[in-house]
XYZ file of C-alpha atoms in Angstrom:
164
model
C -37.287 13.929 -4.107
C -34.856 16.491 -5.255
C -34.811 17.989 -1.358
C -33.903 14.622 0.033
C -31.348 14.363 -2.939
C -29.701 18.036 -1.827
C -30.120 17.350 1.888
C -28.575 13.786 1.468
C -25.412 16.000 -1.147
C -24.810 18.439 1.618
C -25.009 15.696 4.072
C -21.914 14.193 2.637
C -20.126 17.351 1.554
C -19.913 18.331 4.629
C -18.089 15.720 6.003
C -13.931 16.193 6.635
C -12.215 15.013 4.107
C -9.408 13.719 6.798
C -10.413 10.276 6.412
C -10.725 9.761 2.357
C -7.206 11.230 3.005
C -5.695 9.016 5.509
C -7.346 6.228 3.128
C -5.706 7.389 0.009
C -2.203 7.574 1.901
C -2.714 4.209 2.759
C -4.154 2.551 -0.765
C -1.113 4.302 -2.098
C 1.073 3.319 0.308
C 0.490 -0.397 0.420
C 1.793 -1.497 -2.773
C 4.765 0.279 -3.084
C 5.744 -0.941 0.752
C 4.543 -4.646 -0.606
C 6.866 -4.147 -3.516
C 9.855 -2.933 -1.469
C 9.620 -5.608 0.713
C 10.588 -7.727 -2.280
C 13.394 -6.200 -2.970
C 15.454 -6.580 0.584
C 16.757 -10.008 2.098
C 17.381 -8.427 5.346
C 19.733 -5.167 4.730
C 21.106 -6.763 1.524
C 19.345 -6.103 -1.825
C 17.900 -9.281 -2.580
C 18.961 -11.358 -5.704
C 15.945 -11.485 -7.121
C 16.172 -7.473 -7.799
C 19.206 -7.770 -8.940
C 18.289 -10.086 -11.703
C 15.023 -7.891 -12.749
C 17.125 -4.514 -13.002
C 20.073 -6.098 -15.063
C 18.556 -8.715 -16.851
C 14.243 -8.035 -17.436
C 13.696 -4.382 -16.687
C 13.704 -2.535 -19.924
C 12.782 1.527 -20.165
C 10.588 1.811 -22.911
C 10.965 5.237 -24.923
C 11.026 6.552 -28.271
C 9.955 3.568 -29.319
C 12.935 1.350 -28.396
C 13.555 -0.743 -25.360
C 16.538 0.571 -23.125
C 18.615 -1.168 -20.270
C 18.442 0.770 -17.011
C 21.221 2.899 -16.423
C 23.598 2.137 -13.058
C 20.421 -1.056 -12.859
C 22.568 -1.929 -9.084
C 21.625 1.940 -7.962
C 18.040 1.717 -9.850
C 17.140 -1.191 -7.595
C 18.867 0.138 -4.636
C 17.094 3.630 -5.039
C 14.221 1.720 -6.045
C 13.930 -0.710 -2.894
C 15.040 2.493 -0.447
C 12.210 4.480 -1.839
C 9.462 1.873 -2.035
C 10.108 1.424 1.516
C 10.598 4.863 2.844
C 7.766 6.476 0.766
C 5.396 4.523 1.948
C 6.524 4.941 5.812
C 6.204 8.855 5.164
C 2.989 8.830 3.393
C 1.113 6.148 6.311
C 2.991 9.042 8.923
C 1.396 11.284 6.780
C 4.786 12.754 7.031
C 6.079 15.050 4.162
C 2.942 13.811 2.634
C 3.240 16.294 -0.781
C 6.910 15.299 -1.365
C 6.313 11.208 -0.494
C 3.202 11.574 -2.855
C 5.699 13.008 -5.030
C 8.271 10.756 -5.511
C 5.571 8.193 -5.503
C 4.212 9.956 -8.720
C 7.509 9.960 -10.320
C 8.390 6.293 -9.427
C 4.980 5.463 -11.337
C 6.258 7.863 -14.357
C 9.131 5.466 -14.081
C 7.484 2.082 -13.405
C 5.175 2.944 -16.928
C 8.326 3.828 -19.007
C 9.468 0.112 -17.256
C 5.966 -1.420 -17.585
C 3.929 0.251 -20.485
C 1.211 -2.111 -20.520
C 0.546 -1.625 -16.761
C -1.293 1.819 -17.028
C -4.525 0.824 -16.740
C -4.746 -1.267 -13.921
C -2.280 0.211 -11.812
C 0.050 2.929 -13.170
C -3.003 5.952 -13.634
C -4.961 4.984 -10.066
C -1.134 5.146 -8.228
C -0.538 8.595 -10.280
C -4.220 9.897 -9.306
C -4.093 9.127 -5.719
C -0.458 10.777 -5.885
C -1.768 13.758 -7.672
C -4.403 14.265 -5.189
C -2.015 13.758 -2.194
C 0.339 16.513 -3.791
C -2.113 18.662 -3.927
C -4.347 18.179 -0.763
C -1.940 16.865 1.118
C -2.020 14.357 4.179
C -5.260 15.825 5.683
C -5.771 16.244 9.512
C -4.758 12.694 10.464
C -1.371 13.203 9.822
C 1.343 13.840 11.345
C 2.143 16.953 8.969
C -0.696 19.049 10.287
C 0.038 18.103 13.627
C 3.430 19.640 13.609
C 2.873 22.239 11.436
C -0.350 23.423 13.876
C 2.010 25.832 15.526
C 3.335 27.583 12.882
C 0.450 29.062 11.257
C 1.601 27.334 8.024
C -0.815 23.956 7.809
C -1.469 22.441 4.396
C -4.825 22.374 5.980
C -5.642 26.125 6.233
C -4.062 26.461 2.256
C -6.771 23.472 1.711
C -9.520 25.585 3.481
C -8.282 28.257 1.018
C -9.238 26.233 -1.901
C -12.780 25.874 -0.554
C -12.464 22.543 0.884
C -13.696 21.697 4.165
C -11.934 20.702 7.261
């Protein structure tokens, strides 16, 4: 039993860990685009964001609640990068720095949204995490156009021990 076991544990280690990474761009990707989405009517920033960064989003530190500072530019930053982000990370473009700015926009979104960690805030910073550090994988556009350079996040992945 223990041989099938091993067999069956190679068996999957051996396969490239391209896809779980083109998955984990997207499961990241998706709500952050979703979001976004919510936050444009057409090129204009919609009200509804501009009501939730003035009025309802509070940053919660030291234990105090704090009013966004510039809330117009939060939102606008906000609603740029939810959309952009995403776009990079699906492209598996810039993968480490979209995964990056993903990770900090869920830093943010807890300081906004403490109760939220759970559920959503830790899974969106693990899947960052892991995208920061094993970047976009094969499927993306990163290691196709860093193939001729010699400098692919892959071969620093292969480094680490990981397959591709």
């Amino acid at each position: 039993m223990m041989a099938i076991m091993r067999r069956a544990d190679d068996m999957l280690g051996s396969m490239s860990p391209s896809v779980p990474l083109f998955v984990l761009r997207l499961t990241l990707a998706i709500p952050f685009f979703r979001s976004g989405l919510t936050k444009w009517d057409g090129l204009r920033l919609a009200d509804g964001a501009r009501y939730l960064f003035t009025t309802e989003f509070q940053l919660h530190l030291f234990g105090g609640s704090f009013a966004y500072p510039a809330p117009i530019l939060a939102a606008h930053l906000a609603g740029i990068a939810e959309i952009l982000l995403p776009a990079l990370l699906v492209l598996g473009l810039g993968t480490r720095f979209a995964a990056l700015g993903l990770l900090v926009m869920t830093a943010v979104i807890q300081l906004t949204v403490p109760d939220g960690w759970a559920n959503f805030h830790l899974p969106w910073a693990a899947m960052a995490l892991a995208l920061v550090t094993l970047g976009g994988g094969r499927m993306a556009l990163d290691a196709w156009l860093h193939a001729g350079h010699g400098i692919s996040s892959q071969s620093r992945v292969r480094d680490r021990g990981l397959p591709y």
